[in-house]
Amino acid sequence: RLGCRVLGLLPTLDEVRAANRLNEWSHCVSGVKFQAGEPTAMPFHDRVFTHVWWLVASPEDWRGEGMHEAFRVLRRGGDFAIQARLGEEKEIEELPRRIEEAGFAELSVLQLRVKAVPQSRRTAGDRLEALLADRPDLFRLWQAGIEPSVGIWARVMARRPS
């Protein structure tokens, strides 16, 4: 249905199991799989992906080797997107700088202030909780992985030069 394959990278085997089971159970998306790994040491060959989307990046990871790893696994001309919750407002300048230092170009930066959990997120969460009511094993795994969404966020799009 996506016209591509999607490989999600999660830090623990429990999260991988939960994500794969939720995806299979929901019948939402075929071609999506998850595996264990860290963004600072991705278990992939060089230049294998056309896109790298980093949905929730911690400052420890994007300040460390995470940006260089994303650059390494991305093909020339490939697109990179990162969404990071920022601890401090000054990080909005540091994040794009580190992306450029890793070798990316053509940056587009958006800063967001999320003061309350969006209604769409609350509605989706409520619906998923109702669906998982009879699956306490999946519900616990889903609850454990919820990321706080209130705060200062940055979304950056970039490209690996050809």
PDB file of C-alpha atoms in Angstrom:
ATOM      1  CA  ARG A   1       0.000   0.000   0.000  1.00  0.00           C
ATOM      2  CA  LEU A   2       2.931   2.374   0.562  1.00  0.00           C
ATOM      3  CA  GLY A   3       4.784   1.587  -2.646  1.00  0.00           C
ATOM      4  CA  CYS A   4       7.891   1.024  -0.561  1.00  0.00           C
ATOM      5  CA  ARG A   5       9.241  -0.955   2.319  1.00  0.00           C
ATOM      6  CA  VAL A   6       9.636   0.666   5.717  1.00  0.00           C
ATOM      7  CA  LEU A   7      12.103  -0.494   8.343  1.00  0.00           C
ATOM      8  CA  GLY A   8      11.726   0.977  11.824  1.00  0.00           C
ATOM      9  CA  LEU A   9      14.637   0.995  14.237  1.00  0.00           C
ATOM     10  CA  LEU A  10      13.797   0.702  17.941  1.00  0.00           C
ATOM     11  CA  PRO A  11      16.214   0.441  20.875  1.00  0.00           C
ATOM     12  CA  THR A  12      14.891  -2.707  22.591  1.00  0.00           C
ATOM     13  CA  LEU A  13      13.599  -6.094  21.521  1.00  0.00           C
ATOM     14  CA  ASP A  14      10.449  -5.543  23.612  1.00  0.00           C
ATOM     15  CA  GLU A  15       9.671  -2.405  21.612  1.00  0.00           C
ATOM     16  CA  VAL A  16      10.386  -4.234  18.352  1.00  0.00           C
ATOM     17  CA  ARG A  17       8.048  -7.073  19.338  1.00  0.00           C
ATOM     18  CA  ALA A  18       5.333  -4.622  20.358  1.00  0.00           C
ATOM     19  CA  ALA A  19       5.621  -2.568  17.177  1.00  0.00           C
ATOM     20  CA  ASN A  20       5.588  -5.621  14.914  1.00  0.00           C
ATOM     21  CA  ARG A  21       2.661  -7.153  16.790  1.00  0.00           C
ATOM     22  CA  LEU A  22       0.658  -3.932  16.758  1.00  0.00           C
ATOM     23  CA  ASN A  23       1.288  -3.520  13.040  1.00  0.00           C
ATOM     24  CA  GLU A  24       0.300  -7.131  12.270  1.00  0.00           C
ATOM     25  CA  TRP A  25      -2.704  -7.020  14.593  1.00  0.00           C
ATOM     26  CA  SER A  26      -4.043  -3.765  13.158  1.00  0.00           C
ATOM     27  CA  HIS A  27      -3.594  -4.827   9.504  1.00  0.00           C
ATOM     28  CA  CYS A  28      -2.735  -1.179   8.825  1.00  0.00           C
ATOM     29  CA  VAL A  29       0.373  -1.282   6.731  1.00  0.00           C
ATOM     30  CA  SER A  30       2.065  -4.079   4.866  1.00  0.00           C
ATOM     31  CA  GLY A  31       5.749  -3.718   4.122  1.00  0.00           C
ATOM     32  CA  VAL A  32       6.507  -2.273   7.559  1.00  0.00           C
ATOM     33  CA  LYS A  33       8.883  -4.115   9.877  1.00  0.00           C
ATOM     34  CA  PHE A  34      10.864  -3.145  12.957  1.00  0.00           C
ATOM     35  CA  GLN A  35      14.236  -4.268  14.246  1.00  0.00           C
ATOM     36  CA  ALA A  36      16.445  -3.504  17.218  1.00  0.00           C
ATOM     37  CA  GLY A  37      19.280  -1.037  16.923  1.00  0.00           C
ATOM     38  CA  GLU A  38      20.572   2.323  18.048  1.00  0.00           C
ATOM     39  CA  PRO A  39      20.615   5.479  15.918  1.00  0.00           C
ATOM     40  CA  THR A  40      24.227   6.054  16.937  1.00  0.00           C
ATOM     41  CA  ALA A  41      25.344   2.665  15.531  1.00  0.00           C
ATOM     42  CA  MET A  42      22.860   1.554  12.863  1.00  0.00           C
ATOM     43  CA  PRO A  43      23.112  -2.102  11.836  1.00  0.00           C
ATOM     44  CA  PHE A  44      23.011  -1.316   8.098  1.00  0.00           C
ATOM     45  CA  HIS A  45      25.439  -1.081   5.188  1.00  0.00           C
ATOM     46  CA  ASP A  46      26.464   2.304   3.775  1.00  0.00           C
ATOM     47  CA  ARG A  47      24.049   4.134   1.435  1.00  0.00           C
ATOM     48  CA  VAL A  48      21.179   1.605   1.495  1.00  0.00           C
ATOM     49  CA  PHE A  49      18.186   3.906   2.132  1.00  0.00           C
ATOM     50  CA  THR A  50      16.513   6.511  -0.073  1.00  0.00           C
ATOM     51  CA  HIS A  51      14.937   8.182   2.969  1.00  0.00           C
ATOM     52  CA  VAL A  52      15.818   8.393   6.647  1.00  0.00           C
ATOM     53  CA  TRP A  53      13.051   9.672   8.900  1.00  0.00           C
ATOM     54  CA  TRP A  54      13.951  10.079  12.541  1.00  0.00           C
ATOM     55  CA  LEU A  55      10.649  10.521  14.347  1.00  0.00           C
ATOM     56  CA  VAL A  56      11.678  11.127  17.953  1.00  0.00           C
ATOM     57  CA  ALA A  57      15.340  12.033  18.349  1.00  0.00           C
ATOM     58  CA  SER A  58      16.866  12.510  21.779  1.00  0.00           C
ATOM     59  CA  PRO A  59      19.524  15.203  22.255  1.00  0.00           C
ATOM     60  CA  GLU A  60      22.007  12.510  23.314  1.00  0.00           C
ATOM     61  CA  ASP A  61      21.583  10.773  19.967  1.00  0.00           C
ATOM     62  CA  TRP A  62      21.613  13.785  17.639  1.00  0.00           C
ATOM     63  CA  ARG A  63      24.540  15.310  19.518  1.00  0.00           C
ATOM     64  CA  GLY A  64      26.415  12.009  19.284  1.00  0.00           C
ATOM     65  CA  GLU A  65      26.978   9.859  16.229  1.00  0.00           C
ATOM     66  CA  GLY A  66      23.314   9.758  15.182  1.00  0.00           C
ATOM     67  CA  MET A  67      23.585  12.411  12.459  1.00  0.00           C
ATOM     68  CA  HIS A  68      26.704  10.844  10.960  1.00  0.00           C
ATOM     69  CA  GLU A  69      25.032   7.428  11.006  1.00  0.00           C
ATOM     70  CA  ALA A  70      21.939   8.784   9.241  1.00  0.00           C
ATOM     71  CA  PHE A  71      24.211  10.336   6.616  1.00  0.00           C
ATOM     72  CA  ARG A  72      26.171   7.087   6.242  1.00  0.00           C
ATOM     73  CA  VAL A  73      23.135   4.855   5.556  1.00  0.00           C
ATOM     74  CA  LEU A  74      21.425   7.350   3.215  1.00  0.00           C
ATOM     75  CA  ARG A  75      22.006   7.170  -0.539  1.00  0.00           C
ATOM     76  CA  ARG A  76      23.367  10.206  -2.405  1.00  0.00           C
ATOM     77  CA  GLY A  77      20.511  12.616  -3.136  1.00  0.00           C
ATOM     78  CA  GLY A  78      18.413  10.965  -0.408  1.00  0.00           C
ATOM     79  CA  ASP A  79      16.071  12.830   1.924  1.00  0.00           C
ATOM     80  CA  PHE A  80      16.538  13.151   5.676  1.00  0.00           C
ATOM     81  CA  ALA A  81      13.903  14.264   8.167  1.00  0.00           C
ATOM     82  CA  ILE A  82      14.238  14.561  11.915  1.00  0.00           C
ATOM     83  CA  GLN A  83      11.793  15.518  14.639  1.00  0.00           C
ATOM     84  CA  ALA A  84      13.315  16.287  18.011  1.00  0.00           C
ATOM     85  CA  ARG A  85      11.875  17.435  21.300  1.00  0.00           C
ATOM     86  CA  LEU A  86      14.175  20.178  22.526  1.00  0.00           C
ATOM     87  CA  GLY A  87      15.058  20.648  26.145  1.00  0.00           C
ATOM     88  CA  GLU A  88      16.006  24.281  25.665  1.00  0.00           C
ATOM     89  CA  GLU A  89      15.171  26.885  23.042  1.00  0.00           C
ATOM     90  CA  LYS A  90      18.853  27.455  22.184  1.00  0.00           C
ATOM     91  CA  GLU A  91      18.951  23.903  20.782  1.00  0.00           C
ATOM     92  CA  ILE A  92      16.936  25.129  17.770  1.00  0.00           C
ATOM     93  CA  GLU A  93      20.203  26.601  16.436  1.00  0.00           C
ATOM     94  CA  GLU A  94      22.401  23.670  17.477  1.00  0.00           C
ATOM     95  CA  LEU A  95      20.334  20.948  15.792  1.00  0.00           C
ATOM     96  CA  PRO A  96      20.568  22.350  12.211  1.00  0.00           C
ATOM     97  CA  ARG A  97      24.258  23.102  12.718  1.00  0.00           C
ATOM     98  CA  ARG A  98      24.946  19.486  13.646  1.00  0.00           C
ATOM     99  CA  ILE A  99      22.926  18.292  10.645  1.00  0.00           C
ATOM    100  CA  GLU A 100      25.062  20.438   8.337  1.00  0.00           C
ATOM    101  CA  GLU A 101      28.269  19.289  10.058  1.00  0.00           C
ATOM    102  CA  ALA A 102      27.269  15.675   9.276  1.00  0.00           C
ATOM    103  CA  GLY A 103      27.204  16.605   5.564  1.00  0.00           C
ATOM    104  CA  PHE A 104      23.540  17.340   4.850  1.00  0.00           C
ATOM    105  CA  ALA A 105      22.428  20.313   2.750  1.00  0.00           C
ATOM    106  CA  GLU A 106      19.244  22.174   1.734  1.00  0.00           C
ATOM    107  CA  LEU A 107      17.907  22.401   5.282  1.00  0.00           C
ATOM    108  CA  SER A 108      14.384  23.485   6.101  1.00  0.00           C
ATOM    109  CA  VAL A 109      13.747  24.099   9.814  1.00  0.00           C
ATOM    110  CA  LEU A 110      10.410  24.404  11.614  1.00  0.00           C
ATOM    111  CA  GLN A 111      10.111  25.133  15.325  1.00  0.00           C
ATOM    112  CA  LEU A 112       6.916  24.143  17.129  1.00  0.00           C
ATOM    113  CA  ARG A 113       5.656  24.950  20.601  1.00  0.00           C
ATOM    114  CA  VAL A 114       3.207  22.313  21.732  1.00  0.00           C
ATOM    115  CA  LYS A 115       1.358  23.604  24.798  1.00  0.00           C
ATOM    116  CA  ALA A 116      -1.176  20.797  25.006  1.00  0.00           C
ATOM    117  CA  VAL A 117      -1.558  17.344  23.520  1.00  0.00           C
ATOM    118  CA  PRO A 118      -3.384  17.859  20.197  1.00  0.00           C
ATOM    119  CA  GLN A 119      -6.977  16.633  20.033  1.00  0.00           C
ATOM    120  CA  SER A 120      -6.122  14.325  17.117  1.00  0.00           C
ATOM    121  CA  ARG A 121      -3.425  12.632  19.245  1.00  0.00           C
ATOM    122  CA  ARG A 122      -5.806  12.251  22.193  1.00  0.00           C
ATOM    123  CA  THR A 123      -8.533  10.829  19.929  1.00  0.00           C
ATOM    124  CA  ALA A 124      -6.140   8.374  18.275  1.00  0.00           C
ATOM    125  CA  GLY A 125      -4.826   7.314  21.681  1.00  0.00           C
ATOM    126  CA  ASP A 126      -8.348   6.804  23.027  1.00  0.00           C
ATOM    127  CA  ARG A 127      -9.305   4.702  20.004  1.00  0.00           C
ATOM    128  CA  LEU A 128      -6.180   2.577  20.266  1.00  0.00           C
ATOM    129  CA  GLU A 129      -6.755   2.040  23.987  1.00  0.00           C
ATOM    130  CA  ALA A 130     -10.308   0.873  23.261  1.00  0.00           C
ATOM    131  CA  LEU A 131      -9.042  -1.513  20.566  1.00  0.00           C
ATOM    132  CA  LEU A 132      -6.410  -2.888  22.917  1.00  0.00           C
ATOM    133  CA  ALA A 133      -8.795  -3.315  25.855  1.00  0.00           C
ATOM    134  CA  ASP A 134      -8.823  -7.085  25.407  1.00  0.00           C
ATOM    135  CA  ARG A 135      -5.065  -7.255  24.697  1.00  0.00           C
ATOM    136  CA  PRO A 136      -3.374  -6.205  27.970  1.00  0.00           C
ATOM    137  CA  ASP A 137       0.032  -7.422  26.742  1.00  0.00           C
ATOM    138  CA  LEU A 138      -0.028  -5.050  23.749  1.00  0.00           C
ATOM    139  CA  PHE A 139      -1.616  -2.263  25.808  1.00  0.00           C
ATOM    140  CA  ARG A 140       1.243  -2.327  28.359  1.00  0.00           C
ATOM    141  CA  LEU A 141       3.860  -2.252  25.607  1.00  0.00           C
ATOM    142  CA  TRP A 142       2.089   0.643  23.870  1.00  0.00           C
ATOM    143  CA  GLN A 143       1.746   2.599  27.124  1.00  0.00           C
ATOM    144  CA  ALA A 144       5.450   2.126  27.910  1.00  0.00           C
ATOM    145  CA  GLY A 145       6.435   3.670  24.574  1.00  0.00           C
ATOM    146  CA  ILE A 146       4.363   6.859  24.733  1.00  0.00           C
ATOM    147  CA  GLU A 147       6.541   9.909  24.190  1.00  0.00           C
ATOM    148  CA  PRO A 148       5.556  13.169  25.913  1.00  0.00           C
ATOM    149  CA  SER A 149       4.399  15.557  23.219  1.00  0.00           C
ATOM    150  CA  VAL A 150       4.193  18.876  25.084  1.00  0.00           C
ATOM    151  CA  GLY A 151       7.202  21.181  24.771  1.00  0.00           C
ATOM    152  CA  ILE A 152       9.446  22.732  22.137  1.00  0.00           C
ATOM    153  CA  TRP A 153       9.944  20.622  19.010  1.00  0.00           C
ATOM    154  CA  ALA A 154      12.026  21.046  15.892  1.00  0.00           C
ATOM    155  CA  ARG A 155      11.353  19.454  12.519  1.00  0.00           C
ATOM    156  CA  VAL A 156      14.193  19.591  10.032  1.00  0.00           C
ATOM    157  CA  MET A 157      14.233  18.364   6.436  1.00  0.00           C
ATOM    158  CA  ALA A 158      17.547  18.021   4.594  1.00  0.00           C
ATOM    159  CA  ARG A 159      19.176  16.199   1.712  1.00  0.00           C
ATOM    160  CA  ARG A 160      22.364  14.228   1.249  1.00  0.00           C
ATOM    161  CA  PRO A 161      24.151  15.885  -1.671  1.00  0.00           C
ATOM    162  CA  SER A 162      24.374  13.850  -4.897  1.00  0.00           C
TER     163      SER A 162
END
